[in-house]
Coordinates of C-alpha atoms in Angstrom, one line a residue:
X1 CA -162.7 -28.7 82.5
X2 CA -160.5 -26.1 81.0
X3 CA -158.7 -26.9 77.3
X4 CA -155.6 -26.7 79.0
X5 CA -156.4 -29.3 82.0
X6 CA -157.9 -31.8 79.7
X7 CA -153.9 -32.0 78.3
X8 CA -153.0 -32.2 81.1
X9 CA -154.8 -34.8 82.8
X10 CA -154.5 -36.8 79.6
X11 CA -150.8 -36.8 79.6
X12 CA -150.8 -37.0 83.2
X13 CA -149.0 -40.4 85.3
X14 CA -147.6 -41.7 82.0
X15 CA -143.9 -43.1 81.2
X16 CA -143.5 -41.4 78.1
X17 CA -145.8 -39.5 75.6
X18 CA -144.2 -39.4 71.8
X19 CA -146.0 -36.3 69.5
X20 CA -147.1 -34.3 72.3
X21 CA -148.3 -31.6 70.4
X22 CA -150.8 -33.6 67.7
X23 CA -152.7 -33.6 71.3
X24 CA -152.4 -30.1 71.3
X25 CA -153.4 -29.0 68.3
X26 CA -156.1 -31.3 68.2
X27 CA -158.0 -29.9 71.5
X28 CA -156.6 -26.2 70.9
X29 CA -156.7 -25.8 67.5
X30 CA -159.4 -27.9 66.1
X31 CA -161.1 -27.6 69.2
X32 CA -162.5 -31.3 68.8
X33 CA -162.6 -34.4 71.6
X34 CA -159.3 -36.3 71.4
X35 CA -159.6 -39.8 69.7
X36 CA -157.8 -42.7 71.1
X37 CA -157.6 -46.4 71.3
X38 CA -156.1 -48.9 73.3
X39 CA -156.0 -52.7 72.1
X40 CA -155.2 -56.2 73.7
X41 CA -154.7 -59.2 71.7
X42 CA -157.2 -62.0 73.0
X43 CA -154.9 -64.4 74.6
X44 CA -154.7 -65.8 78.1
X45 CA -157.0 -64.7 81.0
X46 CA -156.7 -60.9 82.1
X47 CA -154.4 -60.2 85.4
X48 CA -154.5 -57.3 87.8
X49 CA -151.8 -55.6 85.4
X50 CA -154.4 -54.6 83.3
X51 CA -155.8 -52.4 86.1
X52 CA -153.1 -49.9 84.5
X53 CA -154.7 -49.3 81.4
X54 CA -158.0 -49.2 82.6
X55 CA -157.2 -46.4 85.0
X56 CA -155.4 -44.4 82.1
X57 CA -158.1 -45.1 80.1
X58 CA -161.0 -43.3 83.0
X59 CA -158.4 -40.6 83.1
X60 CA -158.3 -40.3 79.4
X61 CA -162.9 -40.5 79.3
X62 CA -162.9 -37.9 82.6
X63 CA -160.7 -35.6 79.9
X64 CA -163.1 -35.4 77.6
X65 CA -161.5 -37.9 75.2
X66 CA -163.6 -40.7 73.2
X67 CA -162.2 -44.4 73.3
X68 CA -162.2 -46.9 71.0
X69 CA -161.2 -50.4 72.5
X70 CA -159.8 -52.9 70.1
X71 CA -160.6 -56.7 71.2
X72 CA -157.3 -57.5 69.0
X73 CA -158.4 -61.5 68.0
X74 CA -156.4 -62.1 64.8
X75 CA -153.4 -60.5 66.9
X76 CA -154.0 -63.0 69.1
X77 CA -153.1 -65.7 67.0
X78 CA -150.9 -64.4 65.1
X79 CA -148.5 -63.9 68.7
X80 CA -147.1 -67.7 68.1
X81 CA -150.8 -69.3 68.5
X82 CA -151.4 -67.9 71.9
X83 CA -155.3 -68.5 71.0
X84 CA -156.0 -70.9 68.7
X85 CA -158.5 -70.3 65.6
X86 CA -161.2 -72.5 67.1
X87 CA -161.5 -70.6 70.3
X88 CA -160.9 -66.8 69.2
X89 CA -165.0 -65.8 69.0
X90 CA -165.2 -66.7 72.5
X91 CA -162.0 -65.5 73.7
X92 CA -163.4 -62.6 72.3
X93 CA -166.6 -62.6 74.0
X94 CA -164.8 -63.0 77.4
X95 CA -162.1 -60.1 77.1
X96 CA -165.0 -58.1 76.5
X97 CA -167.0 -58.9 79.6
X98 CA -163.6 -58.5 81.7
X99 CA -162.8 -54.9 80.2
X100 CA -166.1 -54.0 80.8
X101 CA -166.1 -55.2 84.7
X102 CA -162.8 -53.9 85.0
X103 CA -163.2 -50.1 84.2
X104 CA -166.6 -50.3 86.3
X105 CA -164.9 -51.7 88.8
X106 CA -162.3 -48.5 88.6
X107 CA -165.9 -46.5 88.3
X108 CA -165.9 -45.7 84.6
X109 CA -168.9 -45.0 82.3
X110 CA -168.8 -47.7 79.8
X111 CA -171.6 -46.3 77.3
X112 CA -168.6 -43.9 76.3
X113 CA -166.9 -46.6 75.2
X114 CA -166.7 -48.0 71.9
X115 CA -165.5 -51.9 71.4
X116 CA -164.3 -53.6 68.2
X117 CA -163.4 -56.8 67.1
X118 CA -160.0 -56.7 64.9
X119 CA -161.5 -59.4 62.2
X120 CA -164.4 -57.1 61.7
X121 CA -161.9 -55.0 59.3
X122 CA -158.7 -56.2 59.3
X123 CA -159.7 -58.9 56.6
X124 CA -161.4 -55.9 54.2
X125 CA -159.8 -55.4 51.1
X126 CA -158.2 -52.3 51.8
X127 CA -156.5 -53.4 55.0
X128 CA -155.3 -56.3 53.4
X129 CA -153.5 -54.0 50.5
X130 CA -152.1 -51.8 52.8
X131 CA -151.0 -54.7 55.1
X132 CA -149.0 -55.4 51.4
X133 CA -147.9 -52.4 51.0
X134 CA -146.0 -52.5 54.9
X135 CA -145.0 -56.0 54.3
X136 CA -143.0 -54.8 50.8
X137 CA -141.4 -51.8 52.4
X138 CA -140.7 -53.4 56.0
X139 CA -137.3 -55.6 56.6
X140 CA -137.4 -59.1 58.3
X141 CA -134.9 -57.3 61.0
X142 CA -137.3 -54.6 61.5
X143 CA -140.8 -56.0 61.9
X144 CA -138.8 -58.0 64.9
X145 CA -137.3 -55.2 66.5
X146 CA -140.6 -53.5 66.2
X147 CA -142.4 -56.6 68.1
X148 CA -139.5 -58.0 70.4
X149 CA -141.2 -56.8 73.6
X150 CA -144.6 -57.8 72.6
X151 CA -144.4 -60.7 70.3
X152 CA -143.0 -64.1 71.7
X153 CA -139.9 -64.5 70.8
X154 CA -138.4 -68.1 69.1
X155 CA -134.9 -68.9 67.0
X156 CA -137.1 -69.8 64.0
X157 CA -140.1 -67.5 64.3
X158 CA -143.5 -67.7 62.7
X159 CA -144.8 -65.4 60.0
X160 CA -147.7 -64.2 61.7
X161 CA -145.3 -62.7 64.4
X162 CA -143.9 -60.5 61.8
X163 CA -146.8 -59.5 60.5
X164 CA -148.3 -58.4 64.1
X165 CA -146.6 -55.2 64.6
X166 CA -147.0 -54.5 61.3
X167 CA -150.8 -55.1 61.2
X168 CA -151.0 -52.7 64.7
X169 CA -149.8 -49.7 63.2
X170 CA -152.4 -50.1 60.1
X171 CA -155.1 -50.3 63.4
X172 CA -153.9 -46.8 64.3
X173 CA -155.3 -45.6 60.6
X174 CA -158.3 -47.8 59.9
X175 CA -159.5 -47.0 63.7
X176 CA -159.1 -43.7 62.4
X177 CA -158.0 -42.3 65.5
X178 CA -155.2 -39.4 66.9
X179 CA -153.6 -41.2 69.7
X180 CA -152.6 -45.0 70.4
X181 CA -152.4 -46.6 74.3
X182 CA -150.4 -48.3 75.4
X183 CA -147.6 -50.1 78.5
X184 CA -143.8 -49.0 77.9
X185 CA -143.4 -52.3 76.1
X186 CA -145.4 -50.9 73.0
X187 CA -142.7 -48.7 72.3
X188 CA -140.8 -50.0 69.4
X189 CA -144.0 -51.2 67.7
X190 CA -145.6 -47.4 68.3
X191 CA -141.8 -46.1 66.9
X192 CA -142.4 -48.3 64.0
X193 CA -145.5 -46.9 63.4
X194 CA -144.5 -43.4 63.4
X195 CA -141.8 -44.0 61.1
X196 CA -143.7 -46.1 58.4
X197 CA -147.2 -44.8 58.5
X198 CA -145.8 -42.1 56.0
X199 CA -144.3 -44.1 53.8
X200 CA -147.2 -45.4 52.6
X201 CA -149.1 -42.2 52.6
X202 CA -150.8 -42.0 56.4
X203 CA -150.5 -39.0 59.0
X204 CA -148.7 -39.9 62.3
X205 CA -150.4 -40.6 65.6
X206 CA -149.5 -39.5 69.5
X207 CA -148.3 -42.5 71.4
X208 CA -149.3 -42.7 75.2
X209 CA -147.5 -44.8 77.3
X210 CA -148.3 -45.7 80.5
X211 CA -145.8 -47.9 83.4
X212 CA -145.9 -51.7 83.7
X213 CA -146.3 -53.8 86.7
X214 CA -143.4 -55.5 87.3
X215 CA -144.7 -59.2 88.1
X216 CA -144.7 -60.6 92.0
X217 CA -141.7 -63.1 91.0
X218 CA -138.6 -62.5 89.2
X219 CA -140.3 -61.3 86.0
X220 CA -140.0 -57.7 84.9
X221 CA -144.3 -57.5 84.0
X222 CA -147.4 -59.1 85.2
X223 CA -148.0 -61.7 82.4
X224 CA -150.9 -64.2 81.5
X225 CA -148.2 -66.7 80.2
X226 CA -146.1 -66.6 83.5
X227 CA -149.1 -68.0 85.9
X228 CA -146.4 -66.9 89.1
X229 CA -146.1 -63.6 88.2
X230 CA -149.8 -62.8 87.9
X231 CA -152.9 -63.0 90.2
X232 CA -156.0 -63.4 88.0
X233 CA -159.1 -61.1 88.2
X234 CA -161.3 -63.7 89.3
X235 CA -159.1 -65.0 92.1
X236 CA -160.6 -65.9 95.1
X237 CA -159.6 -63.7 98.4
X238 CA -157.7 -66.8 99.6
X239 CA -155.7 -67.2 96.7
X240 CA -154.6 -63.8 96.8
X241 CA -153.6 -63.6 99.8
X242 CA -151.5 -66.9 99.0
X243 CA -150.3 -65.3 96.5
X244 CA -149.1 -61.7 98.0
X245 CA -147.7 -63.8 101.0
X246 CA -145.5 -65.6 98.5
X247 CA -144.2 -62.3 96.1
X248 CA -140.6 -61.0 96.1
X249 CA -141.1 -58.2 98.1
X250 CA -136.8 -57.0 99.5
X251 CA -136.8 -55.0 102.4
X252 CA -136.2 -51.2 101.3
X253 CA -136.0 -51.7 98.0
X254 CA -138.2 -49.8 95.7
X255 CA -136.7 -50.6 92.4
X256 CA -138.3 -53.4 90.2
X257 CA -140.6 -54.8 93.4
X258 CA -143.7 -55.4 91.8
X259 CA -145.7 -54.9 95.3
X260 CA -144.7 -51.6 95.7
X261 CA -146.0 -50.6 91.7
X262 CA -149.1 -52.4 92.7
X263 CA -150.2 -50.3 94.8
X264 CA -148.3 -47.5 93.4
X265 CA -150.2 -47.5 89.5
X266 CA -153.2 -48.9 90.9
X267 CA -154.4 -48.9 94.2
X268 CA -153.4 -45.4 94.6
X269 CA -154.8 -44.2 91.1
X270 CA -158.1 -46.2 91.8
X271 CA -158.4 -44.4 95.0
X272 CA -157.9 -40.9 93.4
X273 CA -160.7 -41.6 90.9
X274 CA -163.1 -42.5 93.4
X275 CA -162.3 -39.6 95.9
X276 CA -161.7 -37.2 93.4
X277 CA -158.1 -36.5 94.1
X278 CA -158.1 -37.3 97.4
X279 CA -156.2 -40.9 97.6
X280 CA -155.4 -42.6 101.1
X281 CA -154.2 -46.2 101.8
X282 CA -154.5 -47.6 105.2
X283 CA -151.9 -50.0 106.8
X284 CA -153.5 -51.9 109.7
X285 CA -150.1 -52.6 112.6
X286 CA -150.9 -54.7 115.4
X287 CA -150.8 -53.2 119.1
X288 CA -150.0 -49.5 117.0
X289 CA -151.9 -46.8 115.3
X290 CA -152.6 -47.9 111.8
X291 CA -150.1 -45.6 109.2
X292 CA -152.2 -43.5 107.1
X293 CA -150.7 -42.5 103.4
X294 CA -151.9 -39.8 100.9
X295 CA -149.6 -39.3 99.1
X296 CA -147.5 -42.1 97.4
X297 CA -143.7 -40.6 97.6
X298 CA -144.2 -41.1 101.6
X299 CA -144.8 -44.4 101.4
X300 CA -142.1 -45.2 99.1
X301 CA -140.1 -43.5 102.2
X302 CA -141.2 -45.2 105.0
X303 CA -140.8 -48.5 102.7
X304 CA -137.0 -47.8 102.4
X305 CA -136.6 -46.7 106.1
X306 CA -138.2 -50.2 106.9
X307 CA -141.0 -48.2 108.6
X308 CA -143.4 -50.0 106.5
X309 CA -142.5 -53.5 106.2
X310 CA -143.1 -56.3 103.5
X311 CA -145.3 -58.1 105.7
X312 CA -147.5 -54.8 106.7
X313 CA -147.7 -53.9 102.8
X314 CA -148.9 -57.0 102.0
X315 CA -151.0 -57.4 104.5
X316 CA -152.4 -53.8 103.3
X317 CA -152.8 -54.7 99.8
X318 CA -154.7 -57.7 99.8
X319 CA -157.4 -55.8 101.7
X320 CA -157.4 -53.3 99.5
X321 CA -157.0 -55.5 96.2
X322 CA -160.1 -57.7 97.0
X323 CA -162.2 -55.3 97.8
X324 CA -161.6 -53.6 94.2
X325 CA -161.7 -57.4 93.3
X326 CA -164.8 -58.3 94.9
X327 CA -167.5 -56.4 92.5
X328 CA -165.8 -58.1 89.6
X329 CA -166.3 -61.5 91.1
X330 CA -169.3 -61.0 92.2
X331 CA -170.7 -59.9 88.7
X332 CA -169.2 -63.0 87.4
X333 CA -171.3 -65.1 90.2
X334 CA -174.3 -63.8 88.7
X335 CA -173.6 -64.2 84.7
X336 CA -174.7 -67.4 83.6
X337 CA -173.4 -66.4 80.3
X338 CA -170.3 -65.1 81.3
X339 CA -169.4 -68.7 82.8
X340 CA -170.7 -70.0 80.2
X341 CA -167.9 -68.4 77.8
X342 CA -165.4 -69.1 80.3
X343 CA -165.7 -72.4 79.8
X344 CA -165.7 -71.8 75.8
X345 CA -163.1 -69.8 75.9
X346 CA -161.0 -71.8 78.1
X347 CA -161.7 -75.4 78.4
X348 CA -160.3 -77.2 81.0
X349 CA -157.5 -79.2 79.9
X350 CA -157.9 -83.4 80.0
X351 CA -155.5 -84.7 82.8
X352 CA -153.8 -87.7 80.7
X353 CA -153.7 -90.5 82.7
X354 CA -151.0 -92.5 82.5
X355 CA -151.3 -95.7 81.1
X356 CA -150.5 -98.9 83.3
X357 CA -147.9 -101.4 81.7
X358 CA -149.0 -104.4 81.2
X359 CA -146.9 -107.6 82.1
X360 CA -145.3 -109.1 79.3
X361 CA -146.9 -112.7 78.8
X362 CA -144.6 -115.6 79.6
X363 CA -144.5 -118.9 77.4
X364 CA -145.5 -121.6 80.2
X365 CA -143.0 -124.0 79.1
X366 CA -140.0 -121.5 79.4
X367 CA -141.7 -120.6 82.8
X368 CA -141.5 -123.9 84.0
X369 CA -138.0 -124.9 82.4
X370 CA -136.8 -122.1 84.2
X371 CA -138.3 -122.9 87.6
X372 CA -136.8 -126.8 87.1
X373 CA -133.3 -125.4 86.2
X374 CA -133.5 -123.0 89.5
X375 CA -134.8 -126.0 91.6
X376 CA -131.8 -128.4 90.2
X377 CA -129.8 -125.1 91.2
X378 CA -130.7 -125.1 94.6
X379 CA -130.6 -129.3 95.1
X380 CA -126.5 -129.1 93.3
X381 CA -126.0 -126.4 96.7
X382 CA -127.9 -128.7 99.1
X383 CA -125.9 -131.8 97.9
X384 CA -122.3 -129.7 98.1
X385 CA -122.9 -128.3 101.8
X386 CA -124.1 -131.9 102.6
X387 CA -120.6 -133.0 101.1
X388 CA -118.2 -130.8 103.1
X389 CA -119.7 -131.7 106.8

């Protein structure tokens, strides 16, 4: 691969790309392999939305590039709690075994990869007197701008949700590398980064941005905190399918339907890894010849002519989603110690039961004062209707 087409591929099917040319003068100048990371803050369980990133990033290896992946843990805490102190080494442990199935499940080499732990610098010395340094330049105002599409957002926030944006641009630095990745909703945090970095005496990166998912509800991503927008990497085929029968998919509408994207960002880009450019996506009709697409702007068309249905897509895509499901699952089947960290890393949450009330205890004397009074009740009506035959 030529100079030229490793720029290309890696700022190939990507939203947005801020400092282009620090990409280029760091392949054509300094004639050196690109360095780039991509983090994720150890919350929730990985969804299928994170087959986005893991597609840029084979893209970004197949260019020549070397990747650093950042198993963001104090991030994770810091975003409002998400993971709780006590259960971050494991959470840890299981992002890692996820990434790893995930981009060999999208056939990537994952000896070229590099992965780090957040805590195993971001509690150094240095880091914590440049995180000082940020915090005494940086606005309240701003550190929330920078983190409002990232960071959950409350009336009365928490510190440490400040601090987060702040604490990923000082990653870009102390991962010492040239270009950060990242979804569309990075792009205040990477703008703050570009624009502070300096300040405190630090060269500005490239920013790579890639599409999101919108999720299969109403919600504008696939998100591990929004359990109906998502479908979880170790879903079973049934589920799946349950849940691609039940997603908002409007007839002829491209815009904003997540089932469409889906196959769009990763079905399609999966199959153009594996075949080496040659994509194709089958859709299976019944009593007609299956429809055949290579290429991704004709089935956007023949989705808006109502050609290709919601029910056929669907139908389509959870073939094609549990087969590049299956190898994942299947490796989990067979990793003791992967279920094993599950289970560590997400304990199953105690159904309360709900305690029974008790009957109040009655004093026996009221009890039966009560009962006489209702009896001399009943004998006072007996005696009247007696009286007026």
């Amino acid at each position: 691969m030529t100079p030229e087409e490793s720029i290309a591929l890696i700022k190939a099917n990507l939203a947005e790309v801020l400092n282009p040319e620090i990409i280029d003068d760091v392949i054509l100048k300094e004639k050196r392999d690109l360095k780039v990371y991509w983090g994720t803050a150890t919350t929730g369980k990985p969804h299928c939305g994170y087959f986005v990133s893991m597609v840029k990033i084979a893209e970004l290896l197949a260019a020549g590039c070397h990747i650093k992946i950042l198993l963001a843990d104090l991030h994770a805490y810091l975003d409002n709690m998400k993971a709780p102190l006590e259960l971050i080494e494991q959470r840890v442990k299981y992002y890692e075994f996820v990434v790893k199935s995930l981009l060999k499940a999208v056939g990537v080499d994952i000896t070229k990869l590099e992965f780090i732990k957040g805590s195993s610098y971001q509690t150094s010395q240095n880091y914590t007197m440049d995180r000082f340094k940020l915090e005494g330049i940086t606005k309240i105002s701003a550190a929330q701008k920078a983190g409002a599409e990232v960071v959950k957002q409350t009336a009365d926030p928490y510190l440490g949700g400040i601090i987060y944006p702040l604490m990923q641009a000082l990653d870009e630095e102390y991962l010492d590398v040239d270009v950060q990745l990242g979804g569309l909703d990075q792009r205040k945090i990477f703008t703050f980064a570009l624009e502070n970095l300096p300040r405190i005496g630090y060269k500005v990166r490239a920013h790579l941005m890639h599409s999101m998912v919108p999720g299969l509800g109403e919600a504008q991503k696939m998100s591990s905190s929004e359990p109906d927008s998502k479908i979880d990497l170790l879903d079973s085929p049934d589920v799946v399918a349950k849940k691609l029968k039940k997603a908002v998919c409007v007839p002829k509408k491209i815009e904003g339907n997540g089932v469409v994207a889906f196959v769009e960002h990763v079905i399609f880009r999966v199959a153009s890894l594996k075949t080496g450019g040659k994509p194709h996506f089958t859709v299976e009709r019944r009593d007609e010849e299956p429809l055949i697409y290579d290429d991704i702007e004709k089935l956007k068309a023949d989705f808006e002519a109502d050609i290709l249905t919601p029910q056929l897509l669907k139908a389509a895509l959870t073939k094609a989603l549990n087969e590049l499901l299956d190898p994942i699952r299947k490796e989990y089947a067979a990793s003791e110690e992967w279920q094993k960290v599950t289970l560590l890393a997400y304990p199953p949450e105690e159904k309360q039961q709900k305690a029974k009330k008790q009957k109040k205890e009655v004093d026996p004397a009221k009890r039966a004062a009560a009962l006489a009074a209702k009896a001399e009740q009943l004998k006072l009506k007996e005696d009247g209707a007696e009286e007026t035959k």
